Coordinates of C-alpha atoms and ligand atoms in Angstrom, one line a residue:
Chain A
M1 CA 40.7 4.3 -13.4
I2 CA 37.2 5.5 -14.4
E3 CA 37.3 8.0 -17.1
R4 CA 35.3 11.2 -17.3
D5 CA 33.3 9.8 -20.3
Q6 CA 32.4 6.7 -18.4
V7 CA 31.0 8.8 -15.5
L8 CA 28.9 10.9 -17.9
H9 CA 27.6 7.7 -19.6
V10 CA 26.6 6.2 -16.3
A11 CA 25.1 9.5 -15.1
R12 CA 23.0 9.7 -18.3
L13 CA 21.7 6.1 -17.8
G14 CA 20.7 7.1 -14.3
R15 CA 19.3 10.4 -15.5
L16 CA 21.6 12.2 -13.2
K17 CA 22.8 15.7 -13.8
L18 CA 26.3 16.2 -12.4
S19 CA 28.2 19.4 -12.0
E20 CA 31.8 19.5 -13.3
E21 CA 33.1 19.1 -9.7
E22 CA 30.9 16.1 -9.2
V23 CA 32.0 14.4 -12.4
E24 CA 35.6 14.6 -11.1
R25 CA 34.8 13.4 -7.6
M26 CA 32.7 10.5 -9.0
A27 CA 35.5 9.4 -11.2
L28 CA 37.7 9.1 -8.2
E29 CA 35.1 7.5 -5.9
L30 CA 33.9 5.0 -8.5
S31 CA 37.5 4.1 -9.3
S32 CA 38.2 3.3 -5.6
V33 CA 35.0 1.2 -5.5
L34 CA 36.2 -0.8 -8.5
D35 CA 39.7 -1.1 -7.0
H36 CA 38.1 -2.7 -3.9
I37 CA 36.1 -5.1 -6.1
E38 CA 39.2 -6.0 -8.0
K39 CA 40.8 -6.8 -4.6
I40 CA 37.9 -9.2 -3.9
G41 CA 38.3 -10.7 -7.3
E42 CA 41.8 -11.9 -6.3
L43 CA 40.2 -14.5 -4.0
Q44 CA 40.5 -18.1 -5.2
L45 CA 36.8 -19.0 -5.8
D46 CA 37.0 -21.8 -8.3
G47 CA 34.1 -24.2 -7.8
V48 CA 32.1 -21.7 -5.6
E49 CA 28.6 -21.0 -7.0
P50 CA 28.0 -17.2 -7.6
T51 CA 25.7 -16.0 -4.8
S52 CA 22.7 -14.2 -6.1
H53 CA 20.8 -14.3 -2.8
V54 CA 21.9 -14.8 0.8
L55 CA 18.6 -16.3 1.9
P56 CA 18.4 -20.1 1.9
L57 CA 15.0 -20.0 0.1
E58 CA 13.6 -21.1 -3.2
N59 CA 10.2 -21.0 -4.9
V60 CA 8.4 -18.5 -2.7
L61 CA 5.2 -18.4 -4.7
R62 CA 1.8 -16.8 -4.3
D63 CA -1.6 -18.4 -5.3
D64 CA -3.2 -16.8 -8.3
V65 CA -6.0 -15.2 -6.3
P66 CA -7.1 -11.6 -7.1
R67 CA -7.0 -9.0 -4.3
A68 CA -8.7 -5.7 -4.4
S69 CA -6.9 -3.0 -6.4
L70 CA -6.7 0.6 -5.3
P71 CA -9.6 2.9 -6.1
R72 CA -8.5 5.1 -9.0
D73 CA -8.5 8.3 -6.9
R74 CA -6.1 6.8 -4.5
A75 CA -3.9 5.5 -7.3
L76 CA -3.7 8.9 -8.8
A77 CA -3.5 10.8 -5.5
E78 CA 0.3 11.2 -5.7
A79 CA 0.4 11.8 -9.4
P80 CA 1.9 15.2 -10.2
E81 CA -0.2 15.6 -13.3
P82 CA -3.3 13.4 -13.4
A83 CA -5.1 13.6 -16.7
G84 CA -8.0 11.7 -18.2
G85 CA -7.9 9.0 -15.5
G86 CA -4.2 8.5 -16.1
F87 CA -0.8 9.7 -15.0
G88 CA 0.2 12.6 -17.1
V89 CA 3.9 12.4 -18.1
P90 CA 6.2 14.3 -20.3
S91 CA 6.1 13.0 -23.8
P92 CA 8.9 10.4 -23.9
G93 CA 9.9 11.4 -27.4
G94 CA 13.7 11.3 -27.6
E95 CA 14.1 9.4 -24.4
G96 CA 14.5 5.7 -23.9
Chain B
M1 CA 24.6 -18.6 -68.6
P2 CA 26.3 -17.5 -65.3
E3 CA 24.3 -15.1 -63.1
P4 CA 25.5 -11.4 -63.1
V5 CA 27.1 -10.5 -59.8
A6 CA 24.5 -7.8 -59.0
D7 CA 21.8 -10.5 -59.2
R8 CA 23.5 -12.9 -56.9
P9 CA 20.7 -14.1 -54.6
Y10 CA 20.6 -13.1 -50.9
E11 CA 19.2 -15.4 -48.3
P12 CA 17.2 -13.9 -45.5
V13 CA 17.9 -15.1 -42.0
I14 CA 15.1 -14.6 -39.5
G15 CA 14.6 -15.2 -35.8
L16 CA 11.6 -14.3 -33.8
E17 CA 11.0 -13.0 -30.3
I18 CA 7.5 -13.6 -29.1
H19 CA 5.9 -12.1 -26.0
V20 CA 2.9 -14.1 -24.7
Q21 CA 0.6 -12.6 -22.1
L22 CA -0.4 -15.5 -19.7
A23 CA -4.0 -16.2 -19.0
T24 CA -3.6 -16.0 -15.2
R25 CA -6.2 -14.3 -13.0
T26 CA -3.7 -11.9 -11.4
K27 CA -0.6 -10.0 -12.3
M28 CA 3.0 -11.5 -12.2
F29 CA 4.1 -10.0 -8.9
C30 CA 0.9 -8.6 -7.2
G31 CA -2.7 -9.6 -6.6
C32 CA -4.3 -7.1 -9.0
A33 CA -6.7 -8.8 -11.4
L34 CA -5.6 -8.7 -15.1
S35 CA -7.4 -6.1 -17.1
F36 CA -9.6 -6.6 -20.1
G37 CA -10.4 -3.1 -21.2
E38 CA -11.4 -1.7 -17.8
E39 CA -11.3 2.0 -17.1
P40 CA -7.6 3.2 -17.0
N41 CA -5.8 2.8 -13.7
T42 CA -8.5 0.7 -12.0
R43 CA -6.3 -2.4 -11.7
T44 CA -3.3 -1.1 -9.8
C45 CA -1.8 -1.4 -6.3
P46 CA 1.4 -0.1 -4.6
V47 CA 3.3 -3.0 -6.1
C48 CA 2.5 -2.6 -9.7
L49 CA 2.7 1.2 -9.4
G50 CA 6.2 0.8 -8.1
H51 CA 5.8 2.6 -4.8
P52 CA 8.8 2.6 -2.6
G53 CA 9.2 -0.2 -0.1
V54 CA 6.8 -2.7 -1.7
L55 CA 7.8 -6.3 -2.4
P56 CA 6.9 -8.5 -5.4
T57 CA 5.7 -12.0 -5.0
V58 CA 5.7 -14.5 -7.8
N59 CA 2.4 -15.8 -9.2
A60 CA 2.5 -19.6 -8.9
Q61 CA 0.1 -20.1 -11.9
A62 CA 2.4 -18.0 -14.1
V63 CA 5.3 -20.3 -13.2
H64 CA 3.1 -23.3 -14.0
F65 CA 2.1 -21.9 -17.4
A66 CA 5.7 -21.0 -18.2
L67 CA 6.9 -24.5 -17.3
M68 CA 4.1 -25.9 -19.5
I69 CA 5.4 -23.8 -22.4
G70 CA 9.0 -24.8 -21.8
L71 CA 8.0 -28.5 -21.8
A72 CA 5.7 -28.1 -24.8
L73 CA 8.6 -26.6 -26.7
G74 CA 10.9 -29.4 -25.8
C75 CA 13.2 -27.2 -23.7
E76 CA 15.6 -28.1 -20.9
I77 CA 14.1 -26.6 -17.7
A78 CA 16.7 -24.8 -15.6
P79 CA 17.0 -26.6 -12.2
R80 CA 17.4 -23.1 -10.7
S81 CA 16.6 -19.9 -12.5
L82 CA 16.8 -16.3 -11.4
F83 CA 14.9 -13.0 -11.8
H84 CA 16.9 -10.0 -12.8
R85 CA 16.2 -6.3 -13.0
K86 CA 16.5 -4.8 -16.4
N87 CA 17.1 -1.1 -15.9
Y88 CA 15.8 1.6 -18.2
F89 CA 13.8 4.8 -17.8
Y90 CA 10.5 5.0 -19.6
P91 CA 7.2 6.3 -18.4
D92 CA 5.5 2.9 -18.8
L93 CA 7.9 1.4 -16.3
P94 CA 7.2 2.8 -12.8
K95 CA 10.1 1.2 -11.0
G96 CA 12.7 2.2 -13.5
Y97 CA 13.3 -1.4 -14.2
Q98 CA 11.5 -4.4 -15.5
I99 CA 11.7 -7.7 -13.6
S100 CA 12.8 -10.2 -16.2
Q101 CA 15.2 -13.1 -16.4
Y102 CA 18.6 -12.8 -17.8
D103 CA 21.5 -15.2 -17.8
V104 CA 19.6 -18.1 -16.3
P105 CA 16.2 -18.3 -18.0
L106 CA 13.5 -20.7 -16.9
A107 CA 14.0 -22.9 -20.0
R108 CA 16.2 -23.2 -23.1
N109 CA 17.4 -25.3 -26.0
G110 CA 14.1 -26.6 -27.4
A111 CA 12.4 -26.8 -30.8
L112 CA 8.9 -26.4 -32.3
G113 CA 8.7 -28.0 -35.8
D114 CA 11.9 -27.2 -37.6
V115 CA 12.7 -24.1 -35.6
R116 CA 15.0 -24.3 -32.6
I117 CA 14.0 -22.4 -29.4
H118 CA 16.9 -20.5 -27.9
R119 CA 15.2 -19.6 -24.6
V120 CA 11.9 -19.2 -22.7
H121 CA 11.7 -16.8 -19.8
L122 CA 9.2 -15.1 -17.4
E123 CA 8.9 -11.3 -17.0
E124 CA 6.3 -8.6 -16.4
D125 CA 4.6 -6.5 -19.0
A126 CA 5.0 -2.7 -19.2
A127 CA 2.1 -0.3 -18.7
K128 CA 0.3 1.3 -21.6
L129 CA 1.4 4.7 -22.7
V130 CA -1.2 6.8 -24.5
H131 CA 0.3 9.6 -26.5
A132 CA -1.4 12.9 -26.4
G133 CA -3.0 13.5 -29.8
A134 CA -3.3 9.8 -30.5
S135 CA -6.5 9.8 -28.5
G136 CA -9.2 12.4 -28.1
R137 CA -9.9 11.5 -24.5
I138 CA -6.9 13.1 -23.1
H139 CA -7.5 16.7 -22.0
G140 CA -5.0 19.0 -20.5
A141 CA -2.1 16.5 -20.6
A142 CA 1.2 18.2 -21.4
G143 CA 2.6 15.1 -23.0
S144 CA 1.3 11.5 -22.6
V145 CA -0.8 9.6 -20.2
V146 CA 0.1 6.3 -18.5
D147 CA -2.5 3.6 -17.8
F148 CA -1.0 1.0 -15.4
N149 CA -3.7 -1.6 -15.8
R150 CA -1.5 -3.7 -18.1
G151 CA 1.7 -3.0 -16.1
G152 CA 2.8 -6.2 -14.3
T153 CA 0.8 -8.6 -16.5
P154 CA 2.8 -11.9 -16.6
L155 CA 4.6 -12.5 -19.9
V156 CA 6.5 -15.4 -21.3
E157 CA 9.2 -14.4 -23.8
I158 CA 10.1 -17.0 -26.4
V159 CA 13.2 -16.5 -28.5
T160 CA 13.9 -18.7 -31.5
E161 CA 17.2 -19.4 -33.1
P162 CA 17.6 -17.7 -36.5
D163 CA 16.2 -20.7 -38.3
L164 CA 13.6 -19.1 -40.6
R165 CA 14.4 -18.3 -44.2
S166 CA 11.4 -16.3 -45.5
A167 CA 8.6 -14.0 -44.3
A168 CA 6.1 -16.7 -45.3
E169 CA 8.0 -19.3 -43.2
A170 CA 8.1 -17.0 -40.2
S171 CA 4.3 -16.4 -40.4
E172 CA 3.6 -20.0 -40.9
W173 CA 5.7 -21.0 -37.9
L174 CA 4.1 -18.3 -35.7
R175 CA 0.7 -19.8 -36.6
L176 CA 2.0 -23.2 -35.3
L177 CA 3.2 -21.6 -32.1
R178 CA -0.1 -19.7 -31.6
A179 CA -2.1 -22.9 -32.2
T180 CA 0.1 -24.7 -29.7
L181 CA -0.2 -22.0 -27.0
R182 CA -4.0 -21.8 -27.6
R183 CA -4.4 -25.5 -27.3
M184 CA -2.5 -25.4 -24.0
G185 CA -4.9 -22.7 -22.7
V186 CA -2.0 -20.6 -21.3
S187 CA -2.9 -17.4 -23.2
D188 CA -5.6 -15.8 -25.3
V189 CA -2.9 -15.4 -28.1
N190 CA -4.7 -12.6 -29.7
M191 CA -2.3 -10.5 -31.9
E192 CA -4.6 -7.6 -32.4
E193 CA -5.3 -7.3 -28.7
G194 CA -1.6 -7.7 -27.9
S195 CA -1.7 -10.9 -25.9
L196 CA 0.7 -12.4 -28.5
R197 CA 3.3 -9.9 -29.8
C198 CA 6.1 -10.7 -32.2
D199 CA 9.4 -9.0 -33.0
A200 CA 11.6 -10.3 -35.8
N201 CA 15.4 -10.2 -36.1
V202 CA 16.1 -10.0 -39.8
S203 CA 19.4 -10.1 -41.6
I204 CA 20.5 -11.2 -45.1
R205 CA 23.6 -13.0 -46.4
P206 CA 24.8 -14.3 -49.8
A207 CA 22.9 -17.5 -50.3
G208 CA 24.9 -20.5 -49.0
E209 CA 27.2 -18.6 -46.7
A210 CA 27.3 -19.7 -43.1
T211 CA 28.1 -16.4 -41.3
L212 CA 25.2 -14.2 -40.2
G213 CA 24.8 -10.7 -41.5
T214 CA 24.1 -7.7 -39.2
K215 CA 20.6 -8.0 -38.0
A216 CA 17.9 -5.3 -37.6
E217 CA 15.0 -5.8 -35.1
L218 CA 11.5 -5.2 -36.3
K219 CA 9.2 -4.4 -33.4
N220 CA 5.7 -5.3 -32.5
M221 CA 4.0 -6.6 -35.6
N222 CA 0.4 -7.2 -34.5
S223 CA -0.9 -9.5 -37.2
F224 CA 0.3 -12.3 -39.4
R225 CA -0.2 -10.1 -42.4
F226 CA 1.9 -7.3 -41.0
L227 CA 4.6 -9.7 -39.8
Q228 CA 4.9 -11.1 -43.3
R229 CA 4.8 -7.7 -45.0
G230 CA 7.2 -6.1 -42.5
I231 CA 9.8 -8.8 -42.9
D232 CA 9.5 -8.7 -46.7
A233 CA 9.9 -4.9 -46.6
E234 CA 12.9 -5.2 -44.3
I235 CA 14.6 -7.9 -46.5
A236 CA 14.0 -5.6 -49.6
R237 CA 15.5 -2.6 -47.7
Q238 CA 18.6 -4.5 -46.6
E239 CA 19.1 -5.9 -50.1
Q240 CA 18.9 -2.4 -51.5
V241 CA 21.4 -1.1 -48.9
V242 CA 23.9 -4.0 -49.6
R243 CA 23.5 -3.8 -53.4
G244 CA 24.1 -0.1 -53.2
G245 CA 27.4 -0.8 -51.6
G246 CA 26.3 0.1 -48.1
T247 CA 26.3 -1.9 -44.9
V248 CA 23.3 -2.8 -42.7
T249 CA 23.5 -1.2 -39.2
Q250 CA 22.2 -2.9 -36.1
E251 CA 19.0 -1.0 -35.1
T252 CA 15.5 -1.3 -33.9
L253 CA 12.9 -0.6 -36.5
H254 CA 9.2 0.1 -36.7
F255 CA 7.1 -1.1 -39.6
D256 CA 4.2 1.1 -40.5
P257 CA 1.6 -1.2 -42.1
V258 CA -0.3 1.7 -43.6
T259 CA 2.5 3.3 -45.6
G260 CA 4.8 0.2 -45.7
D261 CA 7.6 2.4 -44.4
I262 CA 10.3 1.3 -42.0
S263 CA 11.6 3.8 -39.6
S264 CA 14.3 3.7 -36.9
L265 CA 12.9 3.6 -33.4
R266 CA 16.0 4.2 -31.3
S267 CA 19.6 4.0 -32.3
K268 CA 21.2 5.2 -29.1
E269 CA 23.7 2.6 -28.0
E270 CA 22.8 3.5 -24.4
A271 CA 19.3 2.1 -24.9
H272 CA 20.7 -1.4 -24.7
D273 CA 22.8 -0.8 -21.6
Y274 CA 20.3 -2.4 -19.3
R275 CA 22.7 -3.0 -16.3
Y276 CA 21.0 -6.3 -15.4
F277 CA 21.5 -7.5 -11.8
P278 CA 19.8 -10.2 -9.7
E279 CA 16.5 -9.0 -8.3
P280 CA 17.2 -9.0 -4.6
D281 CA 13.5 -9.2 -3.6
L282 CA 12.9 -12.5 -5.4
V283 CA 14.4 -15.8 -4.4
P284 CA 15.4 -18.3 -7.2
L285 CA 12.9 -20.5 -8.9
A286 CA 13.9 -24.2 -8.6
P287 CA 11.1 -26.3 -10.1
T288 CA 10.4 -29.3 -8.0
E289 CA 9.6 -32.8 -9.4
A290 CA 6.0 -32.1 -8.4
M291 CA 5.9 -28.8 -10.2
L292 CA 7.4 -30.4 -13.3
S293 CA 5.1 -33.4 -13.4
R294 CA 2.0 -31.2 -12.8
A295 CA 3.1 -29.0 -15.8
D296 CA 3.7 -32.1 -17.9
D297 CA 0.4 -33.7 -16.9
A298 CA -1.4 -30.5 -18.0
L299 CA -0.1 -30.7 -21.5
P300 CA -2.8 -31.7 -24.0
E301 CA -2.0 -33.3 -27.4
L302 CA -0.4 -30.5 -29.2
P303 CA -1.3 -29.4 -32.8
A304 CA 1.8 -30.7 -34.5
A305 CA 1.3 -34.2 -33.0
R306 CA -2.4 -34.0 -33.7
A307 CA -2.0 -33.1 -37.4
E308 CA 0.4 -36.0 -37.7
R309 CA -2.0 -38.4 -36.0
L310 CA -5.0 -37.3 -38.2
E311 CA -2.9 -37.7 -41.3
R312 CA -1.6 -41.1 -40.3
D313 CA -4.5 -42.8 -38.5
L314 CA -7.4 -41.2 -40.3
E315 CA -5.7 -40.7 -43.7
L316 CA -6.7 -37.1 -44.0
A317 CA -5.0 -34.9 -46.6
P318 CA -2.1 -33.0 -44.9
E319 CA -3.8 -29.5 -45.4
T320 CA -7.0 -30.8 -43.9
A321 CA -5.2 -32.4 -41.0
R322 CA -3.4 -29.2 -40.3
L323 CA -6.5 -27.1 -40.5
L324 CA -8.3 -29.3 -38.0
A325 CA -5.3 -29.6 -35.7
F326 CA -4.5 -25.9 -35.7
R327 CA -8.0 -24.9 -35.0
G328 CA -8.4 -27.1 -31.9
E329 CA -12.2 -26.5 -31.5
L330 CA -12.7 -27.6 -35.1
G331 CA -10.5 -30.6 -34.5
D332 CA -12.6 -31.5 -31.4
F333 CA -15.8 -31.2 -33.4
F334 CA -14.4 -33.4 -36.2
E335 CA -13.2 -36.1 -33.8
A336 CA -16.6 -36.1 -32.0
A337 CA -18.3 -36.5 -35.4
V338 CA -15.9 -39.4 -36.2
A339 CA -16.7 -41.0 -32.8
A340 CA -20.5 -40.5 -33.4
A341 CA -20.2 -42.1 -36.9
N342 CA -18.3 -45.1 -35.6
G343 CA -20.7 -45.5 -32.7
G344 CA -23.8 -45.1 -35.0
G345 CA -24.0 -48.8 -35.7
D346 CA -26.4 -49.8 -38.5
G347 CA -26.2 -48.7 -42.1
A348 CA -23.5 -46.9 -44.1
V349 CA -21.4 -44.4 -42.1
A350 CA -19.4 -41.5 -43.4
G351 CA -15.6 -42.2 -43.2
P352 CA -13.2 -39.7 -41.6
R353 CA -12.2 -38.2 -44.9
A354 CA -15.8 -37.5 -45.9
L355 CA -16.5 -36.1 -42.4
A356 CA -13.4 -33.9 -42.5
S357 CA -14.7 -32.5 -45.8
W358 CA -18.1 -31.9 -44.3
V359 CA -16.5 -30.1 -41.3
T360 CA -13.9 -28.0 -43.2
V361 CA -15.5 -27.4 -46.5
E362 CA -19.2 -27.2 -45.6
L363 CA -19.6 -26.4 -41.9
V364 CA -16.8 -23.8 -41.6
P365 CA -18.2 -21.3 -44.1
R366 CA -21.7 -21.7 -42.5
L367 CA -20.3 -21.0 -39.0
G368 CA -18.9 -17.6 -39.8
D369 CA -17.4 -16.3 -36.6
T370 CA -19.3 -18.7 -34.4
E371 CA -17.1 -21.3 -32.6
P372 CA -18.1 -24.9 -33.5
T373 CA -19.0 -25.5 -29.8
E374 CA -21.6 -22.7 -30.0
S375 CA -23.0 -23.9 -33.4
P376 CA -26.6 -25.3 -33.4
V377 CA -25.1 -28.2 -35.5
T378 CA -23.9 -31.0 -33.2
P379 CA -21.1 -33.4 -34.2
E380 CA -23.6 -36.2 -33.9
A381 CA -26.1 -34.5 -36.3
L382 CA -23.4 -33.8 -38.8
A383 CA -22.2 -37.4 -38.7
K384 CA -25.8 -38.6 -39.2
L385 CA -26.3 -36.3 -42.2
A386 CA -23.0 -37.3 -43.8
G387 CA -23.9 -41.0 -43.1
M388 CA -27.2 -40.5 -44.9
V389 CA -25.3 -39.1 -47.9
S390 CA -22.9 -42.1 -47.8
A391 CA -26.0 -44.4 -47.7
K392 CA -27.4 -42.5 -50.7
A393 CA -30.5 -41.7 -48.6
V394 CA -30.0 -38.1 -49.5
S395 CA -28.1 -36.5 -52.3
Q396 CA -25.0 -34.4 -51.6
S397 CA -26.7 -31.2 -52.8
A398 CA -29.9 -31.8 -50.8
A399 CA -27.8 -32.6 -47.7
K400 CA -26.1 -29.1 -48.2
Q401 CA -29.6 -27.6 -48.1
V402 CA -30.3 -29.5 -44.9
L403 CA -27.1 -28.2 -43.4
D404 CA -28.1 -24.6 -44.3
V405 CA -31.1 -25.1 -42.1
M406 CA -29.2 -26.9 -39.3
A407 CA -26.6 -24.2 -39.2
I408 CA -29.3 -21.7 -38.2
D409 CA -31.9 -23.7 -36.3
G410 CA -30.1 -27.0 -35.4
G411 CA -32.4 -30.0 -35.6
D412 CA -32.2 -33.6 -36.6
P413 CA -31.2 -34.1 -40.2
E414 CA -33.4 -37.1 -40.8
A415 CA -36.5 -35.3 -39.6
L416 CA -35.6 -32.2 -41.7
I417 CA -35.2 -34.3 -44.8
V418 CA -38.6 -35.9 -44.3
E419 CA -40.3 -32.6 -43.4
R420 CA -38.9 -30.9 -46.4
G421 CA -39.3 -33.7 -48.9
L422 CA -35.5 -33.7 -49.6
G423 CA -35.1 -37.5 -49.5
M424 CA -33.5 -39.0 -52.6
A425 CA -36.0 -39.2 -55.4
A426 CA -37.2 -42.8 -55.8
A427 CA -36.1 -44.8 -58.8
D428 CA -39.4 -44.7 -60.7
E429 CA -39.9 -40.9 -60.0
L430 CA -36.3 -40.2 -61.1
G431 CA -36.7 -42.4 -64.2
A432 CA -39.7 -40.4 -65.3
I433 CA -37.9 -37.1 -64.7
V434 CA -34.8 -38.3 -66.7
D435 CA -37.1 -39.4 -69.6
G436 CA -38.8 -36.0 -69.6
A437 CA -35.4 -34.2 -69.5
I438 CA -34.1 -36.2 -72.5
E439 CA -37.3 -35.4 -74.4
Q440 CA -37.0 -31.7 -73.7
N441 CA -33.3 -31.4 -74.6
A442 CA -33.2 -32.8 -78.1
A443 CA -30.3 -30.6 -79.1
A444 CA -28.1 -31.9 -76.3
V445 CA -29.1 -35.5 -77.1
E446 CA -28.0 -34.9 -80.7
Q447 CA -24.6 -33.5 -79.5
I448 CA -24.0 -36.4 -77.2
R449 CA -24.8 -38.8 -80.0
S450 CA -22.3 -37.0 -82.3
G451 CA -19.6 -37.5 -79.7
N452 CA -19.8 -34.4 -77.5
E453 CA -19.9 -36.1 -74.1
K454 CA -19.9 -32.7 -72.3
A455 CA -23.4 -32.0 -73.6
I456 CA -24.7 -34.4 -71.0
G457 CA -24.4 -31.6 -68.4
A458 CA -27.4 -29.8 -69.8
I459 CA -29.6 -32.9 -69.3
V460 CA -28.2 -33.6 -65.8
G461 CA -28.8 -29.9 -64.9
A462 CA -32.4 -30.2 -66.0
V463 CA -32.9 -33.3 -63.9
M464 CA -31.3 -31.6 -60.8
R465 CA -33.5 -28.6 -61.3
E466 CA -36.6 -30.7 -61.6
T467 CA -35.7 -32.8 -58.5
K468 CA -34.5 -29.7 -56.6
G469 CA -31.2 -31.5 -56.0
R470 CA -32.8 -34.7 -54.6
A471 CA -30.8 -36.9 -57.0
D472 CA -27.3 -38.2 -57.1
G473 CA -25.4 -36.6 -60.1
G474 CA -23.5 -39.7 -60.9
E475 CA -26.6 -41.8 -60.8
V476 CA -28.4 -39.4 -63.1
Q477 CA -25.5 -39.5 -65.6
R478 CA -25.6 -43.2 -65.6
M479 CA -29.3 -43.3 -66.2
I480 CA -29.1 -40.8 -69.1
R481 CA -26.3 -42.8 -70.7
Q482 CA -28.1 -46.0 -70.3
R483 CA -31.2 -44.6 -72.0
L484 CA -29.3 -43.0 -74.9
T485 CA -27.3 -46.2 -75.5
V486 CA -30.5 -48.3 -75.5
D487 CA -32.2 -45.8 -77.8
G488 CA -29.3 -45.5 -80.1
Ligands
ZN1 ZN1 -0.9 -4.5 -8.5

């Protein structure tokens, strides 16, 4: 069972602001997700390599050849607060 | 007398985490060229800006360099390694995660010198965050401004085991690592410019104990001096805490080199909850035999091995061998001079020890900031000059005058010596000068005769002045003694 504190912790990591009602609902929903994963965990998988990818591919590499970058105006076009040729952001002070 | 308990020595235990920007042409996961001080945000694309729906692709050259580093550090290369997402929110990270490696790094379990390497992995650099107020060029920004030029630059992170026992040792070892990486050509390894960055994990324990104390992490010390001072300050701080009956807490610290103060960067336990998971957009790296042998073939002789060889084969003093090996260009210059001397053929040639001294003691100060390869003095010319000294065709001090000229205008030492009349004074000329000096320094002659050997210096000095250094000091001493003995 996922506790209320755990929901708030995960919400904070994801920078999510949850209402009281959402916190309670998330606790239930996340618990049922974990229950399902525990069910999968019952499978006998000794000797089976953990799967990180489903594609049978390795070493997909790109040659080290430069391609044109975006003009700065375009790079900054979607910036909510462009300033001094850069992306203005709130001061990260207490965050992190 | 037994030591008082309060003075019981503590032993520092230090491990380093080094970030190395790779000298590729493009970024880790996109084709943007790396930035060298270009205007902000002129080296970006949808991939390195973290736009939705874009896909990263791995830079083959970054993998090649990382494999070279892993092999140079004697690591086991993982047959198959994975990229992971390291999740945290910070404005310098547009995707909300950094692509890094986690439980299966590219390489692990190596060593450089006496220090074991825990792991070596590939990741991408964050962007540069310019805080408002820190720079006058930001106008109208509410908080800070992000420059994404650096975002996505390929990094190799090298983590050592906690095998270092003092700040000086840590700094010395980092010099060896830097020299090694520079020799390999995989990075600019410039600490001030941030292409080599070092964090230190520092803890203390009562000397001789095996368990590790709680460590604090000192971030981003951008010079060898700061690294050493920062670690020393942190050791002192922890000792004070422990001696005061307190306990060291695990935290991330910032060392201010100006004030010498250490302050806590972030102590929130959530900051370290990165929720790593495999990067779904990148398939595993599984270095092939061809990739591994190409990386291995690309490794030059590394500084530690070179220092050993110079010491063993050429009988150089250990410090000289290390200096030449750690400054690879200087070592190349020296070895070219040795080759030139050996290939010179006729007459006396300067031996490796003499040549090493000419390079490290005489040439280096005359080079200033110039690289040896850009110096007007060629290895062949220096070998020739040193050879003329060995053959006593020119005195040591006259040769130094010749080198002064060569360091500015280049030129052939033999021609310069003739042109400037700096050749060794001929025996009869020198004899006359020695006779004159003895005559004019009666007081010194008197002192020598009454047993004060040191008084000979005054007469030697007079001869050297008169010949403008074109005489061999030992030879002059011998001539003076001979004359005084004969006279007496
Ligand atoms: Zn890009």
